JSON list of C-alpha atoms in Angstrom, two decimals:
[
{"chain": "A", "resi": 990, "resn": "MET", "atom": "CA", "xyz": [52.63, 108.72, 108.46]},
{"chain": "A", "resi": 991, "resn": "LYS", "atom": "CA", "xyz": [52.84, 109.34, 104.76]},
{"chain": "A", "resi": 992, "resn": "ARG", "atom": "CA", "xyz": [53.52, 106.50, 102.37]},
{"chain": "A", "resi": 993, "resn": "SER", "atom": "CA", "xyz": [56.83, 108.08, 101.24]},
{"chain": "A", "resi": 994, "resn": "HIS", "atom": "CA", "xyz": [58.02, 108.16, 104.87]},
{"chain": "A", "resi": 995, "resn": "LEU", "atom": "CA", "xyz": [57.17, 104.48, 105.29]},
{"chain": "A", "resi": 996, "resn": "VAL", "atom": "CA", "xyz": [59.08, 103.58, 102.13]},
{"chain": "A", "resi": 997, "resn": "ALA", "atom": "CA", "xyz": [62.12, 105.59, 103.29]},
{"chain": "A", "resi": 998, "resn": "LEU", "atom": "CA", "xyz": [61.97, 103.92, 106.72]},
{"chain": "A", "resi": 999, "resn": "ALA", "atom": "CA", "xyz": [61.74, 100.46, 105.13]},
{"chain": "A", "resi": 1000, "resn": "ILE", "atom": "CA", "xyz": [64.77, 101.20, 102.93]},
{"chain": "A", "resi": 1001, "resn": "LEU", "atom": "CA", "xyz": [66.73, 102.41, 105.95]},
{"chain": "A", "resi": 1002, "resn": "VAL", "atom": "CA", "xyz": [65.88, 99.26, 107.94]},
{"chain": "A", "resi": 1003, "resn": "VAL", "atom": "CA", "xyz": [66.91, 96.99, 105.05]},
{"chain": "A", "resi": 1004, "resn": "PHE", "atom": "CA", "xyz": [70.17, 98.92, 104.65]},
{"chain": "A", "resi": 1005, "resn": "LEU", "atom": "CA", "xyz": [71.00, 98.68, 108.37]},
{"chain": "A", "resi": 1006, "resn": "LEU", "atom": "CA", "xyz": [70.22, 94.96, 108.47]},
{"chain": "A", "resi": 1007, "resn": "GLY", "atom": "CA", "xyz": [72.46, 94.37, 105.47]},
{"chain": "A", "resi": 1008, "resn": "THR", "atom": "CA", "xyz": [75.27, 96.39, 107.07]},
{"chain": "A", "resi": 1009, "resn": "PHE", "atom": "CA", "xyz": [75.09, 94.48, 110.36]},
{"chain": "A", "resi": 1010, "resn": "THR", "atom": "CA", "xyz": [75.05, 91.14, 108.51]},
{"chain": "A", "resi": 1011, "resn": "ALA", "atom": "CA", "xyz": [78.08, 92.10, 106.45]},
{"chain": "A", "resi": 1012, "resn": "LEU", "atom": "CA", "xyz": [79.97, 93.28, 109.55]},
{"chain": "A", "resi": 1013, "resn": "SER", "atom": "CA", "xyz": [79.25, 90.08, 111.44]},
{"chain": "A", "resi": 1014, "resn": "GLN", "atom": "CA", "xyz": [80.57, 88.02, 108.53]},
{"chain": "A", "resi": 1015, "resn": "ALA", "atom": "CA", "xyz": [83.72, 90.14, 108.27]},
{"chain": "A", "resi": 1016, "resn": "LEU", "atom": "CA", "xyz": [84.93, 89.54, 111.83]},
{"chain": "A", "resi": 1017, "resn": "PRO", "atom": "CA", "xyz": [88.70, 89.30, 111.81]},
{"chain": "A", "resi": 1018, "resn": "SER", "atom": "CA", "xyz": [89.58, 85.63, 111.94]},
{"chain": "A", "resi": 1019, "resn": "ALA", "atom": "CA", "xyz": [92.41, 83.43, 110.76]},
{"chain": "A", "resi": 1020, "resn": "THR", "atom": "CA", "xyz": [92.76, 80.09, 109.01]},
{"chain": "A", "resi": 1021, "resn": "LEU", "atom": "CA", "xyz": [95.34, 77.48, 109.89]},
{"chain": "A", "resi": 1022, "resn": "SER", "atom": "CA", "xyz": [96.01, 74.45, 107.72]},
{"chain": "A", "resi": 1023, "resn": "GLY", "atom": "CA", "xyz": [98.78, 71.95, 107.35]},
{"chain": "A", "resi": 1024, "resn": "LYS", "atom": "CA", "xyz": [99.88, 68.43, 106.68]},
{"chain": "A", "resi": 1025, "resn": "VAL", "atom": "CA", "xyz": [101.00, 65.74, 109.09]},
{"chain": "A", "resi": 1026, "resn": "ALA", "atom": "CA", "xyz": [103.48, 63.19, 107.75]},
{"chain": "A", "resi": 1027, "resn": "ALA", "atom": "CA", "xyz": [105.55, 60.21, 108.82]},
{"chain": "A", "resi": 1028, "resn": "ASP", "atom": "CA", "xyz": [108.38, 58.83, 106.68]},
{"chain": "A", "resi": 1029, "resn": "GLY", "atom": "CA", "xyz": [107.53, 61.35, 103.96]},
{"chain": "A", "resi": 1030, "resn": "GLN", "atom": "CA", "xyz": [103.92, 60.15, 103.57]},
{"chain": "A", "resi": 1031, "resn": "GLY", "atom": "CA", "xyz": [100.75, 61.93, 104.67]},
{"chain": "A", "resi": 1032, "resn": "LEU", "atom": "CA", "xyz": [99.42, 60.48, 107.91]},
{"chain": "A", "resi": 1033, "resn": "PRO", "atom": "CA", "xyz": [95.62, 60.02, 108.11]},
{"chain": "A", "resi": 1034, "resn": "GLY", "atom": "CA", "xyz": [93.68, 59.82, 111.36]},
{"chain": "A", "resi": 1035, "resn": "VAL", "atom": "CA", "xyz": [95.85, 62.14, 113.45]},
{"chain": "A", "resi": 1036, "resn": "THR", "atom": "CA", "xyz": [93.92, 64.11, 116.07]},
{"chain": "A", "resi": 1037, "resn": "VAL", "atom": "CA", "xyz": [94.96, 67.76, 115.72]},
{"chain": "A", "resi": 1038, "resn": "THR", "atom": "CA", "xyz": [93.99, 69.99, 118.65]},
{"chain": "A", "resi": 1039, "resn": "ALA", "atom": "CA", "xyz": [94.16, 73.80, 118.81]},
{"chain": "A", "resi": 1040, "resn": "LYS", "atom": "CA", "xyz": [94.31, 75.49, 122.23]},
{"chain": "A", "resi": 1041, "resn": "SER", "atom": "CA", "xyz": [94.38, 79.22, 122.88]},
{"chain": "A", "resi": 1042, "resn": "PRO", "atom": "CA", "xyz": [93.18, 81.64, 125.55]},
{"chain": "A", "resi": 1043, "resn": "ASN", "atom": "CA", "xyz": [91.30, 83.35, 122.68]},
{"chain": "A", "resi": 1044, "resn": "LEU", "atom": "CA", "xyz": [89.16, 80.26, 122.01]},
{"chain": "A", "resi": 1045, "resn": "GLN", "atom": "CA", "xyz": [86.15, 79.24, 124.00]},
{"chain": "A", "resi": 1046, "resn": "GLY", "atom": "CA", "xyz": [87.26, 75.70, 124.72]},
{"chain": "A", "resi": 1047, "resn": "VAL", "atom": "CA", "xyz": [89.44, 73.62, 122.41]},
{"chain": "A", "resi": 1048, "resn": "ARG", "atom": "CA", "xyz": [89.06, 72.85, 118.72]},
{"chain": "A", "resi": 1049, "resn": "SER", "atom": "CA", "xyz": [89.93, 69.45, 117.33]},
{"chain": "A", "resi": 1050, "resn": "THR", "atom": "CA", "xyz": [89.94, 67.86, 113.91]},
{"chain": "A", "resi": 1051, "resn": "THR", "atom": "CA", "xyz": [91.27, 64.70, 112.31]},
{"chain": "A", "resi": 1052, "resn": "THR", "atom": "CA", "xyz": [93.66, 64.59, 109.38]},
{"chain": "A", "resi": 1053, "resn": "SER", "atom": "CA", "xyz": [92.33, 63.46, 106.02]},
{"chain": "A", "resi": 1054, "resn": "VAL", "atom": "CA", "xyz": [93.53, 60.52, 103.93]},
{"chain": "A", "resi": 1055, "resn": "ASN", "atom": "CA", "xyz": [96.53, 62.55, 102.72]},
{"chain": "A", "resi": 1056, "resn": "GLY", "atom": "CA", "xyz": [97.34, 63.95, 106.19]},
{"chain": "A", "resi": 1057, "resn": "GLY", "atom": "CA", "xyz": [95.80, 67.40, 105.67]},
{"chain": "A", "resi": 1058, "resn": "TYR", "atom": "CA", "xyz": [93.86, 69.43, 108.23]},
{"chain": "A", "resi": 1059, "resn": "VAL", "atom": "CA", "xyz": [92.20, 72.87, 108.43]},
{"chain": "A", "resi": 1060, "resn": "PHE", "atom": "CA", "xyz": [91.03, 75.14, 111.25]},
{"chain": "A", "resi": 1061, "resn": "ALA", "atom": "CA", "xyz": [88.94, 77.91, 109.68]},
{"chain": "A", "resi": 1062, "resn": "ASN", "atom": "CA", "xyz": [87.56, 81.04, 111.34]},
{"chain": "A", "resi": 1063, "resn": "VAL", "atom": "CA", "xyz": [89.73, 81.02, 114.46]},
{"chain": "A", "resi": 1064, "resn": "PRO", "atom": "CA", "xyz": [90.28, 84.24, 116.39]},
{"chain": "A", "resi": 1065, "resn": "PRO", "atom": "CA", "xyz": [93.72, 85.84, 116.20]},
{"chain": "A", "resi": 1066, "resn": "GLY", "atom": "CA", "xyz": [96.18, 84.95, 118.95]},
{"chain": "A", "resi": 1067, "resn": "GLU", "atom": "CA", "xyz": [98.80, 82.46, 120.05]},
{"chain": "A", "resi": 1068, "resn": "TYR", "atom": "CA", "xyz": [97.93, 78.78, 119.63]},
{"chain": "A", "resi": 1069, "resn": "THR", "atom": "CA", "xyz": [99.38, 75.50, 120.80]},
{"chain": "A", "resi": 1070, "resn": "ILE", "atom": "CA", "xyz": [98.71, 72.86, 118.17]},
{"chain": "A", "resi": 1071, "resn": "THR", "atom": "CA", "xyz": [99.01, 69.23, 119.30]},
{"chain": "A", "resi": 1072, "resn": "TYR", "atom": "CA", "xyz": [99.22, 66.23, 116.98]},
{"chain": "A", "resi": 1073, "resn": "ALA", "atom": "CA", "xyz": [98.39, 62.81, 118.48]},
{"chain": "A", "resi": 1074, "resn": "LEU", "atom": "CA", "xyz": [97.99, 59.30, 117.08]},
{"chain": "A", "resi": 1075, "resn": "PRO", "atom": "CA", "xyz": [98.35, 56.00, 118.97]},
{"chain": "A", "resi": 1076, "resn": "GLY", "atom": "CA", "xyz": [101.69, 54.39, 118.21]},
{"chain": "A", "resi": 1077, "resn": "PHE", "atom": "CA", "xyz": [103.33, 57.75, 117.43]},
{"chain": "A", "resi": 1078, "resn": "GLN", "atom": "CA", "xyz": [105.07, 60.34, 119.59]},
{"chain": "A", "resi": 1079, "resn": "THR", "atom": "CA", "xyz": [102.81, 63.32, 120.29]},
{"chain": "A", "resi": 1080, "resn": "VAL", "atom": "CA", "xyz": [104.04, 66.57, 118.72]},
{"chain": "A", "resi": 1081, "resn": "ALA", "atom": "CA", "xyz": [103.21, 70.09, 120.00]},
{"chain": "A", "resi": 1082, "resn": "LYS", "atom": "CA", "xyz": [103.92, 73.35, 118.18]},
{"chain": "A", "resi": 1083, "resn": "THR", "atom": "CA", "xyz": [103.15, 77.01, 118.89]},
{"chain": "A", "resi": 1084, "resn": "ILE", "atom": "CA", "xyz": [102.03, 79.56, 116.30]},
{"chain": "A", "resi": 1085, "resn": "ARG", "atom": "CA", "xyz": [100.77, 83.14, 116.42]},
{"chain": "A", "resi": 1086, "resn": "LEU", "atom": "CA", "xyz": [97.90, 83.96, 114.05]},
{"chain": "A", "resi": 1087, "resn": "SER", "atom": "CA", "xyz": [96.94, 87.48, 113.01]},
{"chain": "A", "resi": 1088, "resn": "ALA", "atom": "CA", "xyz": [93.54, 88.71, 111.84]},
{"chain": "A", "resi": 1089, "resn": "SER", "atom": "CA", "xyz": [92.72, 87.66, 108.28]},
{"chain": "A", "resi": 1090, "resn": "GLN", "atom": "CA", "xyz": [95.90, 85.55, 108.13]},
{"chain": "A", "resi": 1091, "resn": "VAL", "atom": "CA", "xyz": [96.05, 82.23, 106.32]},
{"chain": "A", "resi": 1092, "resn": "SER", "atom": "CA", "xyz": [98.91, 80.14, 107.74]},
{"chain": "A", "resi": 1093, "resn": "SER", "atom": "CA", "xyz": [100.33, 76.70, 107.25]},
{"chain": "A", "resi": 1094, "resn": "LEU", "atom": "CA", "xyz": [101.83, 74.54, 110.00]},
{"chain": "A", "resi": 1095, "resn": "ASP", "atom": "CA", "xyz": [103.10, 71.08, 109.09]},
{"chain": "A", "resi": 1096, "resn": "ALA", "atom": "CA", "xyz": [104.25, 68.34, 111.45]},
{"chain": "A", "resi": 1097, "resn": "VAL", "atom": "CA", "xyz": [106.34, 65.20, 111.18]},
{"chain": "A", "resi": 1098, "resn": "MET", "atom": "CA", "xyz": [105.53, 62.39, 113.58]},
{"chain": "A", "resi": 1099, "resn": "SER", "atom": "CA", "xyz": [107.79, 59.50, 114.61]},
{"chain": "A", "resi": 1100, "resn": "LEU", "atom": "CA", "xyz": [106.86, 56.06, 115.79]},
{"chain": "A", "resi": 1101, "resn": "SER", "atom": "CA", "xyz": [106.83, 55.63, 119.56]},
{"chain": "A", "resi": 1102, "resn": "GLY", "atom": "CA", "xyz": [109.53, 53.50, 121.09]},
{"chain": "A", "resi": 1103, "resn": "VAL", "atom": "CA", "xyz": [108.33, 49.95, 121.66]},
{"chain": "A", "resi": 1104, "resn": "ALA", "atom": "CA", "xyz": [109.33, 48.43, 124.96]},
{"chain": "A", "resi": 1105, "resn": "SER", "atom": "CA", "xyz": [110.07, 44.74, 124.95]},
{"chain": "A", "resi": 1106, "resn": "THR", "atom": "CA", "xyz": [110.57, 42.36, 127.81]},
{"chain": "A", "resi": 1107, "resn": "ALA", "atom": "CA", "xyz": [112.63, 39.21, 127.68]}
]
């Protein structure tokens, strides 16, 4: 094989590898973020869980000091988002995410009722 053919083949291989890499990074995904609050203040330490038939398994995260959370690179589809923290009532919300969509979903949590015995 001539040297010019080898150079052309090498350039083609590099081009195809770059194209496949770019395509794999551009898969259509969505981002969901939000803030969890109680009494108007951000609520840290809340376990936020995302469930969807489009996910393999379940994704979970914990809210930051100011109550914020983010789920990045999730496939499009319908999601049930659950917010849980001991001492607070669990909250569940549903959202539909489209490809390349960046959405926000906030939640307000209330203290659980405390049972007392006399």
